[in-house]
Structure formats: C-alpha cells, structure tokens
Coordinates of C-alpha atoms in Angstrom, one line a residue:
M261 CA 43.0 77.8 73.3
V262 CA 46.3 79.9 73.6
T263 CA 45.8 84.0 73.5
A264 CA 48.6 85.7 73.1
L265 CA 48.8 89.1 75.4
P266 CA 50.2 91.9 73.5
P267 CA 53.5 93.7 73.6
D268 CA 52.2 96.9 75.5
S269 CA 50.2 94.7 78.5
P270 CA 51.3 95.0 82.0
T271 CA 52.7 91.3 82.6
V272 CA 54.8 91.7 79.3
A273 CA 56.0 95.3 80.5
S274 CA 56.8 93.8 83.6
R275 CA 58.8 90.6 82.4
R276 CA 60.8 92.9 80.7
L277 CA 61.3 95.6 83.8
H278 CA 62.2 91.8 85.2
A279 CA 64.7 90.8 83.1
A280 CA 65.9 93.7 82.8
R281 CA 66.8 94.8 86.7
A282 CA 68.2 90.5 86.9
L283 CA 70.4 91.8 83.7
W284 CA 71.7 95.0 85.8
R285 CA 72.5 93.1 89.1
V286 CA 74.7 90.2 86.7
L287 CA 76.1 93.2 85.4
A288 CA 76.6 95.2 88.4
A289 CA 78.1 91.7 90.3
R290 CA 80.1 91.4 87.3
A291 CA 81.8 94.7 87.5
G292 CA 81.9 94.8 91.7
R293 CA 84.2 91.0 90.9
L294 CA 86.3 93.4 88.6
A295 CA 86.9 96.2 90.7
A296 CA 87.6 94.0 93.5
S297 CA 90.0 92.0 91.8
A298 CA 91.8 95.2 90.4
H299 CA 92.2 96.8 94.1
Q300 CA 93.6 93.6 95.4
T301 CA 95.9 93.4 92.4
W302 CA 96.7 96.7 92.6
R303 CA 97.4 96.4 96.7
R304 CA 99.5 93.6 96.1
S305 CA 101.8 94.6 93.0
L306 CA 104.3 97.2 93.8
Q307 CA 105.4 97.0 90.5
L308 CA 101.6 98.0 89.3
R309 CA 101.7 101.0 91.4
V310 CA 105.2 102.1 90.2
V311 CA 104.5 101.9 87.2
T312 CA 100.9 103.3 86.6
I313 CA 101.9 106.4 88.7
T314 CA 104.6 106.7 86.8
L315 CA 102.8 106.8 83.0
V316 CA 99.7 108.7 85.0
A317 CA 102.7 111.4 85.7
S318 CA 104.8 111.3 82.9
S319 CA 101.8 110.8 80.6
L320 CA 100.4 114.6 82.0
L321 CA 103.5 116.0 81.9
V322 CA 104.2 115.3 78.2
G323 CA 100.6 115.8 77.5
G324 CA 100.8 119.5 78.6
F325 CA 104.6 119.9 77.6
A326 CA 103.1 118.3 74.0
Y327 CA 100.3 120.7 73.5
L328 CA 102.4 124.0 74.5
I329 CA 104.4 122.8 71.8
A330 CA 101.4 122.4 69.0
D331 CA 99.9 125.7 70.3
K332 CA 103.2 127.4 69.6
I333 CA 103.6 126.1 66.7
T334 CA 100.1 126.7 65.7
S335 CA 100.9 130.6 66.8
I336 CA 104.1 130.5 64.4
L337 CA 102.6 129.3 61.6
L338 CA 99.1 132.0 61.7
E339 CA 101.4 135.3 62.7
S340 CA 104.2 134.2 59.6
A341 CA 100.4 134.4 57.1
E342 CA 99.8 137.1 58.3
T343 CA 102.8 139.0 58.4
D344 CA 102.7 138.0 54.7
V345 CA 99.2 139.0 54.0
R346 CA 99.7 142.3 55.6
L347 CA 103.0 142.8 53.2
R348 CA 100.8 141.9 50.4
L349 CA 97.9 143.9 51.8
Q350 CA 100.4 147.3 52.0
H351 CA 102.0 146.5 48.8
G352 CA 98.5 145.9 46.8
S353 CA 96.9 149.2 48.7
D354 CA 99.2 151.1 47.4
Y355 CA 98.9 150.0 44.3
A356 CA 95.5 149.7 43.3
G357 CA 95.9 153.9 45.0
K358 CA 98.1 154.6 42.4
Q359 CA 96.0 152.8 40.1
F360 CA 92.8 154.9 41.1
R361 CA 94.1 157.8 41.7
T362 CA 93.8 159.4 38.4
F363 CA 90.1 158.9 37.8
N364 CA 88.3 161.2 39.7
Q365 CA 84.4 159.0 38.7
P366 CA 84.1 155.3 39.0
Q367 CA 81.8 155.6 35.7
E368 CA 85.1 157.2 34.2
A369 CA 85.7 155.2 31.1
Q370 CA 89.0 153.0 30.8
F371 CA 88.0 152.8 34.9
Q372 CA 86.6 149.0 34.9
D373 CA 89.6 147.8 32.9
T374 CA 91.9 149.6 35.2
L375 CA 90.1 148.2 37.8
D376 CA 90.1 144.6 36.0
G377 CA 93.6 144.7 35.3
T378 CA 94.7 145.9 39.1
V379 CA 92.7 142.7 40.8
N380 CA 94.2 140.2 38.0
Y381 CA 97.9 141.6 38.7
L382 CA 97.5 141.1 42.7
A383 CA 96.2 138.1 42.1
G384 CA 98.7 136.4 40.1
G385 CA 100.6 139.2 38.8
D386 CA 103.4 138.8 41.2
P387 CA 105.4 135.6 41.1
T388 CA 105.4 135.7 44.7
Q389 CA 101.7 135.2 45.3
T390 CA 100.4 131.6 46.8
N391 CA 98.6 129.7 44.7
G392 CA 94.6 129.4 46.0
V393 CA 94.5 133.8 47.3
V394 CA 91.5 135.4 46.3
V395 CA 91.6 139.7 45.2
A396 CA 88.5 141.4 45.4
I397 CA 88.1 145.1 45.4
T398 CA 84.9 146.3 46.2
G399 CA 83.3 150.1 47.1
T400 CA 80.3 152.5 46.9
G401 CA 79.5 152.6 43.2
I402 CA 81.2 149.7 42.2
I403 CA 81.0 146.4 40.8
A404 CA 82.8 144.0 43.3
R405 CA 85.6 142.2 41.3
T406 CA 87.7 139.6 42.4
S407 CA 90.4 137.2 41.0
P408 CA 89.7 134.4 40.4
A409 CA 86.3 134.8 40.0
T410 CA 84.3 133.7 42.8
D411 CA 81.7 134.8 45.6
V412 CA 83.6 135.7 48.8
G413 CA 80.8 138.0 50.2
P414 CA 79.7 135.1 52.7
L415 CA 83.7 135.2 53.9
I416 CA 83.9 138.9 54.5
S417 CA 81.7 139.9 58.1
P418 CA 79.7 142.8 58.3
Q419 CA 82.1 144.3 61.3
L420 CA 85.1 143.5 59.4
R421 CA 83.4 145.0 56.4
A422 CA 82.4 147.9 58.6
S423 CA 85.7 148.5 60.3
V424 CA 87.4 149.0 56.7
A425 CA 84.6 151.3 55.3
A426 CA 86.0 153.2 58.5
G427 CA 89.7 153.1 57.7
N428 CA 91.2 150.6 59.8
V429 CA 92.9 147.5 58.1
A430 CA 91.1 144.7 60.0
H431 CA 91.4 141.1 59.3
Q432 CA 89.6 137.6 60.8
I433 CA 89.9 134.0 60.7
D434 CA 85.8 132.3 58.9
T435 CA 85.3 128.8 57.6
G436 CA 84.1 128.7 54.3
T437 CA 83.8 127.0 50.6
L438 CA 85.4 128.6 47.7
G439 CA 85.8 127.1 44.7
G440 CA 84.6 123.7 45.8
R441 CA 86.2 123.5 48.7
R442 CA 85.8 124.5 52.7
T443 CA 88.7 124.9 54.4
K444 CA 89.5 128.0 56.9
Y445 CA 90.2 131.7 55.4
L446 CA 92.4 134.4 56.7
V447 CA 90.5 137.2 55.3
Y448 CA 92.8 140.5 55.5
G449 CA 90.6 144.2 54.8
S450 CA 92.1 147.7 54.2
P451 CA 90.9 150.9 52.5
V452 CA 92.1 152.2 49.2
P453 CA 92.9 156.3 48.5
T454 CA 91.0 157.3 46.2
N455 CA 89.4 160.8 44.5
F456 CA 85.8 159.8 44.9
G457 CA 84.0 157.3 47.2
Q458 CA 85.0 154.4 49.1
V459 CA 86.8 151.6 47.7
E460 CA 88.1 148.3 50.0
L461 CA 90.8 146.1 49.0
Y462 CA 90.8 142.1 50.1
Y463 CA 92.2 139.4 50.6
V464 CA 91.4 135.7 51.8
V465 CA 94.0 133.4 52.1
P466 CA 93.1 129.7 52.0
L467 CA 95.6 128.6 55.6
D468 CA 95.0 125.1 54.4
R469 CA 98.7 124.3 54.2
Q470 CA 99.3 125.9 57.4
D471 CA 96.6 123.2 58.8
A472 CA 98.3 120.4 57.5
A473 CA 101.4 121.8 58.7
A474 CA 99.9 122.3 62.6
R475 CA 98.4 118.9 62.1
D476 CA 102.2 117.2 61.2
A477 CA 103.6 118.7 63.8
R478 CA 100.5 118.0 66.4
A479 CA 101.2 114.4 65.6
T480 CA 104.8 114.4 65.8
V481 CA 104.7 116.0 69.0
V482 CA 101.9 113.3 69.9
A483 CA 103.9 110.3 68.4
T484 CA 107.0 111.3 69.8
G485 CA 105.2 112.2 73.0
V486 CA 103.7 108.8 73.3
A487 CA 107.0 107.3 72.2
L488 CA 108.1 109.0 75.3
V489 CA 105.5 107.8 77.9
L490 CA 105.4 103.5 77.0
L491 CA 109.7 104.2 77.2
L492 CA 109.0 105.8 80.9
G493 CA 106.7 102.8 81.9
L494 CA 109.1 100.2 80.2
L495 CA 112.1 101.7 82.2
A496 CA 109.8 101.7 85.5
A497 CA 109.1 98.7 85.1
L498 CA 112.2 97.5 84.4
V499 CA 114.0 99.6 87.7
T500 CA 111.1 98.6 89.5
R501 CA 111.6 94.5 88.5
L502 CA 114.6 94.7 89.7
V503 CA 114.0 96.2 92.8
V504 CA 111.5 93.9 93.4
T505 CA 112.4 90.5 92.8
P506 CA 115.0 90.4 95.5
V507 CA 112.0 91.3 97.4
R508 CA 109.8 89.2 96.5
V509 CA 112.8 86.6 96.2
A510 CA 113.5 87.6 100.3
A511 CA 109.7 87.3 101.1
R512 CA 109.3 83.5 99.9
T513 CA 112.3 83.2 101.6
A514 CA 111.1 84.6 104.6
Q515 CA 107.9 82.2 104.5
R516 CA 110.0 79.0 103.7
L517 CA 111.7 80.0 107.0
S518 CA 108.8 80.3 108.9
A519 CA 106.9 77.0 107.4
G520 CA 110.4 75.1 109.2
L521 CA 112.3 74.9 106.2
L522 CA 115.3 76.7 107.6
D523 CA 118.2 75.8 105.2
Q524 CA 116.2 78.4 102.9
R525 CA 119.1 81.0 101.6
M526 CA 118.7 83.6 98.6
V527 CA 121.1 84.1 96.0
V528 CA 124.0 86.5 96.0
N529 CA 124.5 88.0 92.8
G530 CA 127.0 90.9 92.2
E531 CA 127.6 93.5 95.0
D532 CA 125.4 96.2 94.9
D533 CA 123.0 97.2 97.6
L534 CA 120.6 94.3 96.3
A535 CA 123.4 91.9 96.7
L536 CA 124.2 93.2 100.5
L537 CA 121.0 93.0 101.5
A538 CA 120.6 89.3 100.0
A539 CA 123.5 88.3 102.1
S540 CA 122.5 90.1 105.1
F541 CA 119.3 88.1 105.2
N542 CA 121.1 85.0 104.0
Q543 CA 124.0 85.6 107.6
M544 CA 120.5 86.9 109.8
A545 CA 118.7 83.6 108.4
T546 CA 121.8 81.5 109.9
N547 CA 121.6 83.1 113.0
L548 CA 118.4 82.6 113.1
Q549 CA 118.9 78.8 112.4
R550 CA 121.3 78.3 114.2
Q551 CA 119.6 79.7 117.4
I552 CA 116.7 77.7 116.7
L553 CA 118.2 74.4 116.9
R554 CA 120.1 75.0 119.8
L555 CA 117.0 76.7 121.5
E556 CA 115.5 73.4 120.3
E557 CA 117.9 71.5 121.5
M558 CA 117.7 72.7 124.9
S559 CA 114.2 72.8 125.2
R560 CA 114.4 68.9 124.1
L561 CA 116.8 68.1 127.2
Q562 CA 114.9 70.2 129.5
R563 CA 112.0 67.8 128.7
R564 CA 113.5 64.9 128.6
F565 CA 115.5 66.1 132.0
T566 CA 111.9 67.1 133.3
S567 CA 110.5 63.3 132.3
D568 CA 113.9 61.4 133.6
V569 CA 114.3 63.0 136.9
S570 CA 110.1 62.8 137.3
H571 CA 110.3 59.2 136.7
E572 CA 113.6 58.5 138.5
L573 CA 112.1 60.5 141.7
R574 CA 109.5 57.6 141.4
T575 CA 111.6 55.0 143.1
P576 CA 112.3 57.3 146.3
L577 CA 109.7 59.0 147.1
T578 CA 107.7 55.7 147.0
T579 CA 110.3 54.5 149.7
V580 CA 109.5 57.9 152.0
R581 CA 106.3 57.3 151.3
M582 CA 106.0 54.2 153.0
A583 CA 108.4 54.9 155.6
A584 CA 106.2 58.3 156.2
D585 CA 102.7 56.4 155.7
L586 CA 104.4 53.4 159.1
I587 CA 105.0 57.0 161.0
F588 CA 102.1 58.7 160.4
A589 CA 100.2 55.7 161.5
E590 CA 102.2 55.4 165.2
R591 CA 102.3 59.5 165.3
D592 CA 99.5 59.1 168.0
G593 CA 102.4 57.0 170.8
F594 CA 105.6 59.9 170.0
D595 CA 105.7 63.5 172.0
P596 CA 103.1 65.7 170.6
A597 CA 106.1 67.6 168.8
V598 CA 107.0 64.6 166.6
A599 CA 103.2 64.3 166.1
R600 CA 103.4 67.3 164.6
S601 CA 106.2 66.6 162.4
A602 CA 104.7 63.6 161.3
E603 CA 101.7 65.3 160.3
L604 CA 103.4 67.9 158.3
L605 CA 106.2 65.1 157.0
Q606 CA 102.8 63.2 155.4
A607 CA 101.1 67.0 153.7
E608 CA 105.0 67.8 152.1
L609 CA 105.0 64.5 150.7
D610 CA 101.4 64.9 149.5
R611 CA 102.0 68.0 148.1
F612 CA 105.7 66.7 146.5
E613 CA 103.9 63.4 145.0
E614 CA 101.0 65.7 143.7
L615 CA 104.1 67.9 141.8
L616 CA 105.4 65.0 140.8
T617 CA 102.3 63.9 139.0
D618 CA 101.7 67.6 136.9
L619 CA 105.9 67.8 136.3
L620 CA 105.3 64.3 134.3
E621 CA 101.6 65.8 132.9
I622 CA 103.3 68.6 131.7
S623 CA 106.1 67.3 130.4
R624 CA 103.7 64.7 128.2
F625 CA 102.0 67.9 126.7
D626 CA 105.5 69.3 126.0
A627 CA 106.0 66.0 124.2
G628 CA 102.9 66.2 122.4
F629 CA 101.8 62.4 123.6
A630 CA 99.3 64.1 125.3
M631 CA 96.1 61.8 123.8
L632 CA 92.3 62.5 124.0
D633 CA 90.0 59.4 125.1
A634 CA 86.3 61.2 124.8
E635 CA 83.3 59.5 125.1
P636 CA 79.7 61.1 125.9
T637 CA 79.8 62.4 129.3
D638 CA 77.0 64.3 131.1
L639 CA 78.6 67.2 132.8
V640 CA 76.2 67.8 135.7
P641 CA 77.6 64.7 138.3
V642 CA 80.7 66.2 136.7
V643 CA 80.2 69.6 138.3
H644 CA 79.3 68.0 141.6
R645 CA 81.6 65.9 142.2
V646 CA 84.4 68.9 142.6
T647 CA 82.0 70.4 144.9
E648 CA 81.8 67.6 146.7
R649 CA 85.1 66.8 146.8
L650 CA 86.1 71.0 147.7
A651 CA 83.4 71.5 150.3
G652 CA 85.5 70.9 152.8
L653 CA 88.2 73.3 151.8
A654 CA 85.2 75.3 151.2
E655 CA 83.3 75.5 154.8
R656 CA 87.6 75.4 156.4
V657 CA 88.1 79.4 154.4
G658 CA 84.2 80.1 154.8
V659 CA 82.7 80.1 151.2
T660 CA 79.8 79.0 150.0
I661 CA 79.5 77.1 146.6
E662 CA 76.8 78.2 144.3
L663 CA 75.7 75.8 141.4
D664 CA 73.9 77.0 138.7
L665 CA 72.8 74.0 136.8
P666 CA 70.4 73.1 134.3
D667 CA 67.8 70.8 134.7
P668 CA 68.2 68.4 131.4
P669 CA 71.4 66.7 131.6
V670 CA 74.4 68.1 129.6
I671 CA 75.8 65.6 127.0
A672 CA 79.1 66.4 125.5
E673 CA 82.3 64.5 123.9
V674 CA 84.8 65.1 126.8
D675 CA 87.6 63.1 128.3
P676 CA 85.8 63.2 131.9
R677 CA 89.3 63.2 133.7
R678 CA 90.6 66.1 132.1
V679 CA 87.1 68.3 132.6
E680 CA 87.3 67.5 136.0
R681 CA 90.9 68.1 136.6
V682 CA 90.2 71.4 134.9
L683 CA 86.8 72.1 136.7
R684 CA 89.1 71.3 140.6
N685 CA 92.0 73.9 139.5
L686 CA 89.7 75.8 138.6
V687 CA 86.8 75.8 141.5
G688 CA 90.2 75.7 144.0
N689 CA 91.7 78.6 142.8
A690 CA 88.3 80.0 143.2
V691 CA 88.1 79.2 146.7
E692 CA 91.1 80.3 147.5
H693 CA 90.9 83.1 146.7
G694 CA 87.7 83.9 147.0
E695 CA 87.5 86.3 150.5
A696 CA 85.3 84.1 152.2
K697 CA 82.8 85.3 149.7
P698 CA 80.4 82.8 147.9
V699 CA 81.1 80.9 144.8
L700 CA 79.3 80.8 141.5
I701 CA 79.3 77.8 138.9
T702 CA 77.2 78.2 136.0
L703 CA 76.4 75.8 133.1
G704 CA 75.6 76.4 130.0
V705 CA 74.6 74.7 126.6
D706 CA 74.0 75.5 123.0
Q707 CA 73.9 73.3 119.8
N708 CA 77.3 73.4 119.2
A709 CA 78.8 73.8 122.7
V710 CA 79.1 73.9 126.3
A711 CA 80.6 76.1 128.7
I712 CA 81.4 76.3 132.4
T713 CA 82.2 79.9 134.3
V714 CA 83.7 80.2 137.9
R715 CA 83.0 83.4 139.3
D716 CA 84.7 84.6 142.8
H717 CA 84.5 87.4 144.1
G718 CA 87.4 87.8 145.5
V719 CA 91.1 90.0 145.0
G720 CA 90.5 90.2 141.2
L721 CA 93.4 90.2 138.9
K722 CA 95.1 93.3 138.0
P723 CA 95.6 94.9 134.5
G724 CA 98.0 92.5 132.0
E725 CA 97.2 89.4 135.0
E726 CA 95.0 88.2 132.7
K727 CA 98.0 87.1 130.1
L728 CA 100.1 85.5 133.3
V729 CA 97.7 83.6 134.6
F730 CA 97.9 80.5 132.9
N731 CA 102.0 80.5 133.6
R732 CA 103.4 77.8 135.2
F733 CA 104.5 78.2 138.6
W734 CA 103.2 82.2 138.4
R735 CA 101.4 83.5 141.6
A736 CA 99.5 86.8 141.9
D737 CA 100.8 87.7 145.2
P738 CA 104.2 85.5 145.6
S739 CA 103.3 85.9 149.4
R740 CA 100.2 84.2 150.0
A741 CA 100.0 81.0 151.5
R742 CA 98.2 78.2 150.1
Q743 CA 95.2 77.3 151.3
T744 CA 94.9 73.6 148.8
G745 CA 98.6 72.9 149.4
G746 CA 98.8 73.4 145.3
T747 CA 101.9 73.1 142.5
G748 CA 101.7 76.0 140.6
L749 CA 100.9 73.7 137.4
G750 CA 97.2 73.4 137.9
L751 CA 96.0 76.7 135.2
S752 CA 98.9 75.8 133.0
I753 CA 97.8 71.7 132.7
S754 CA 94.0 72.9 132.9
L755 CA 95.1 75.2 129.4
E756 CA 96.6 72.4 127.8
D757 CA 93.0 70.5 128.4
A758 CA 91.5 72.7 126.7
R759 CA 93.0 73.2 123.5
L760 CA 93.4 69.3 123.3
H761 CA 90.0 69.3 123.1
G762 CA 90.0 71.9 120.7
G763 CA 88.3 74.4 123.5
W764 CA 89.0 77.8 125.0
L765 CA 90.4 78.7 128.2
E766 CA 90.0 82.2 129.0
A767 CA 89.9 84.9 132.1
W768 CA 88.4 87.8 133.3
G769 CA 89.7 89.7 136.4
A770 CA 88.9 93.3 137.8
P771 CA 90.8 94.7 141.6
G772 CA 88.8 94.0 144.6
K773 CA 85.8 92.6 142.3
G774 CA 86.9 89.2 142.2
A775 CA 87.6 87.1 138.3
Q776 CA 85.8 84.7 136.5
F777 CA 86.9 82.1 134.2
R778 CA 85.2 80.1 131.2
L779 CA 86.0 76.6 129.8
T780 CA 84.1 76.7 126.8
L781 CA 84.2 72.7 125.2
P782 CA 82.5 71.7 121.5
A783 CA 79.4 69.1 122.4
R784 CA 81.1 67.1 119.4
A785 CA 84.8 66.2 119.7
G786 CA 87.1 67.4 116.4
D787 CA 84.1 70.3 116.4
R788 CA 85.2 74.0 116.1
L789 CA 83.8 76.6 118.3
T790 CA 82.9 79.6 116.7
T791 CA 80.7 81.0 120.0
S792 CA 80.1 80.5 123.7
P793 CA 76.9 79.7 125.3
L794 CA 78.0 82.0 128.0
R795 CA 80.1 85.3 128.4
L796 CA 83.0 85.9 129.9
V797 CA 82.8 88.9 131.3
P798 CA 80.0 88.9 134.8
A799 CA 77.1 90.8 135.0
D800 CA 77.7 93.3 137.8
A801 CA 81.4 93.7 136.5
P802 CA 82.2 96.7 136.9
L803 CA 81.3 99.2 133.8
P804 CA 84.8 100.3 131.8
F805 CA 85.9 103.5 131.4
G806 CA 82.5 104.4 133.0
G807 CA 80.5 104.1 129.6
P808 CA 77.3 102.6 129.5
R809 CA 76.6 98.8 129.5
D810 CA 75.2 98.3 125.9
G811 CA 77.6 95.2 125.1
G812 CA 80.8 96.6 124.3
L813 CA 82.1 95.3 127.6
L814 CA 85.9 94.0 126.9
A815 CA 86.6 90.4 127.7
I816 CA 90.6 90.1 128.3
G817 CA 92.2 86.8 129.0
P818 CA 94.4 83.8 127.0
G819 CA 92.3 82.7 124.0
S820 CA 92.8 79.5 122.8
D821 CA 96.0 79.4 120.9
G822 CA 97.5 81.2 124.0
A823 CA 97.3 85.1 122.9
L824 CA 95.9 87.8 124.7
A825 CA 91.9 87.3 124.4
I826 CA 89.9 91.0 123.9
G827 CA 86.0 90.1 122.5
P828 CA 82.5 91.4 123.7
A829 CA 81.3 90.6 127.0
E830 CA 77.8 89.2 125.3
S831 CA 77.0 86.0 126.4
G832 CA 77.6 84.0 123.1
D833 CA 80.3 86.4 121.8
R834 CA 83.5 84.9 121.4
A835 CA 86.6 87.3 122.0
Q836 CA 89.0 87.5 119.0
V837 CA 92.2 86.7 119.6
T838 CA 94.9 88.7 119.3
S839 CA 98.9 88.5 119.3

C-alpha cells in the first residue's frame, strides 16, 4: 500500500528546497560561464572595446542633449500657453468688471442674466478662444457659472481659491477629468472688481495639445539621438576595423613567422600609414629571414666543422696515443726530467681524448642525433659506482662523500650510461669545489619521479651564475686550477642528457655557502614531470632577505627548457620556469 505524502510535509519541502538549490547552482554556473566568455571577448577584441566605449559615451552625450532640448521645448510650450491665458484672463477680468459694475447687489434683477451672458461670451464669444477652454465665475452669494457647463471644483484647489480671494492672480497645473476625459489642465484665477462681494474669474485650459506637441518633440529628439548613436557606433566600428584589420593580419603573419614560415608577408595597399606599417613589417621579416638563414647556415657549418674536426683528430690522436703509451711504459729508464715529461704528456693526452669525446657528444646533441636507450634501472648501484670511481679524487683533495640513499631499490626507466655520466659530472664538480668539506648525495623517489641532489659546502655560486653554470666552457673562476682535468663541457652535456630523458637539471648556490644541483627524471620513460621528490634549496640554506623559513625560499637555476627556473624551496615543489 502506497501512502502519498501531504504537500506540506518536511520531506516534500526538503526536496523542493534541494531542487531549487540545484536549479540555482545551474543558473549560477551558466551565468558565470557567460560572464567569463564576455570578459574574455572584451579583453581580446579591441574593436569591441572601442565601439562599446563610443556607444556609451555618445549615448550619455546625446541623451543629455535630448533631455535638455525636450525640457526646453516643453517649457516654451507651457510659457506660451500661460502667456495666452494671462492675456485672456486680463481681458476677461476687465470685461466682467465692466458688466458687473452697474450692480450693487447680486440679487438685483438682470444680474443672473448678465452673469450667464458674461460667462458665455468669455467662453466662446471671442473668435480667438481655444476649443476646450472652460470659464468659471464664482463668488460670495453668487451661484457659480461655467461655460461649457461642467464641474470645475475638483480642479480648483483650496490654495488657489484662497490666493485669488486675497486679490492675487494665481495659477496651478493639475490633472483632472472634465467632460469625460482625463488630461492636464492649466488653471488661472483672477479677482473681478465689483460694487458688492468677492467675484472670482477662472480659466481652465486643457494642455493636451501642448503635451502632444512635447511628446512629439521628445520622440523626434530621441529617435534622432538613437539614430545618431547608432551611426556613431557604425562609424567607430568601420574606422576601428580599418585600423584593427592590418594589426590582426600583422599578428597572424608574425605568428606564422615565429612558427618557422619565414616566407610569410603582409599585403601592402595604398600609401597611407597602415601601408607604411605593412611595408616596414615586410622589410623587417625579410631582414629577419635573411639573418636567420645566415645564422642557421653558420650554425650548421659550425656543427659540421666541430664534428669533422673531432673525427679527423681521431686518427692522429690514435697514433700519438700509441707512441705516448710506449714512452710512458718505458719512463723508468729515462732521466727524471724526461720521465716527468712522459707523465705530463700522458695526462694531457687523456684530457685531449676526453675533450674530443665531449665534442662529438655535443655535436650529436646539436644535430639531433642523440638517442635514449631507456631500460628499468636501479639507481642505487649507479650512485655507488660513481662514488667509488671518484673516491680517489675525493681522498686526494680531502673531501668526504656522504650518501643518503633509501634502503629499497629505486627503479626508473632511464639510460644508465647517461645518468651515470650526469652524476659523475655533478659529483666531480662538487668534489673539486668542495673546499675540503663533505659532499652529500641524496636520492629521493615518489610515484612519478626520481631525484638526486648533490650538495657541497664550498665556494658556492654568486647571484646570476645559476644561469651561466650550464653554459659550455664556462668557469666561475678562470684562474682556478682544475683538479679533475675536466673539459668545460660536462654540465652542458649533463643538461642535454636530462632533457633527453624529459627531466630537469637545476642549480642553487650562495656565495660561501656551497651549491646544490638537482637531477629530476620521470620514473617511466615518456611521462611528463610536474613535481620533484626533493627540494632544490637545501634545508641549511641562508634565509632570503632575513625572512622566516616558511616555504617562501626561492630556488633559482636553469629549467628544463634552459630558461632561468625560479620557484619555492619546499620539497616536491617544481620551480616555475620563466624566460
């Protein structure tokens, strides 16, 4: 058995309230989308803004002008009606006074006939009288007379009657109904001099024709104003279009040029300023195309030269290497000076061979031939191999390498050769610039990425050097002797290796406080990085500007696209890349 709920039950009321709230949310969401769309259109369209501003400004100006004109026309019509009524009232008062002057009492014979004749004459005897005018005469002891016969009492206010009774000529404008029609009336009253009591003469003049004329004038002014505003809006749209269209064409052409379509040009029409703009733009595009092609050719020749030289030097280097190895193996039988020369020759040949290898690697990156051989790799053994290979150098310069590695394996799809080369460069630089202080290597991992930081406490980096540290052959101190005999290309190649993985290689440093480099790689090859498991700025970094350590510390270094990366120092935060 189903029981229907009464309409006023709490359950029905709650359902209605829920439905009303849902409807309100839908309407609010639609209104928000429309407002956002309108705001976006307003921001993007210069033509819309100019036309809208023109319409609003012209509407205010024309509207104010139309109001003034309509008000002036209405005032002129009213003043004309008042002037006409005052003249008629003066004439009627003089005429009535002459007619009533022969009577000493209103009860005399022939007075009522004279009163009726006077009212009728004032109402219609004058050929210039306006149709619809009502004349009324009243006073103490006199039966009021009107022509035409109608009740004008509601239109004569007590204030007007009192003013006329006091001997003044007064008037008022009121709306009332006479003869079955409701309209606005101008009521003028004047006292009439007689030999007996007070006599008052009233003219009740309808203002319907004046109101109609004023309405027609207002309608004409409004229609003219609307037409003028629309015309101004149309002219603004046309003029703006003439200006905006070439700008839009220039913007589209510039976008095509930036996309690599260097043969795009604007159409030049006429000889005006816009034509000059198009001609100048085309000339600029031609010069840019010529310069870009020249730079591309120079870059291609430079890359080819580097690659060819590196390959060509391989053959003589192999011969020199064989001879140097033979001399180095027999150095014990030489004089001490010759033996030392053999050792120096061997060391410089090793550095020369590393330089050639790095040059070839750089040329492959420049030519776009570098390939990623990614495979699931445990990064913990990779870190151990790097530290073991650099342990001798660290012991020689008095630097202790400390490891902070997780216990379980850290598996990521990476190219182990390239990752090991990156870590070797980072740890080698940290050892070289560590100033005999410990170097800390930290490995972190989350669901989407792995990160390795290398922290030293040496000379650090000066402000602005974070942008230069990854440049080729750049050295913070040119007078500083290299402990590792590096080539100056290690960090540049490391940055390219990180980019090839789709990862980030970033730097932080402070003068006298050391430096920290962070390598972040996606856990799965091809994934896009959004955060890093480790923060770039170390926890013991100096506070910026003396502020509190609340997560507002900024990390500065090259981002994944080579631009300067600036971001928060909190763990897991990705530095925002800004040009």
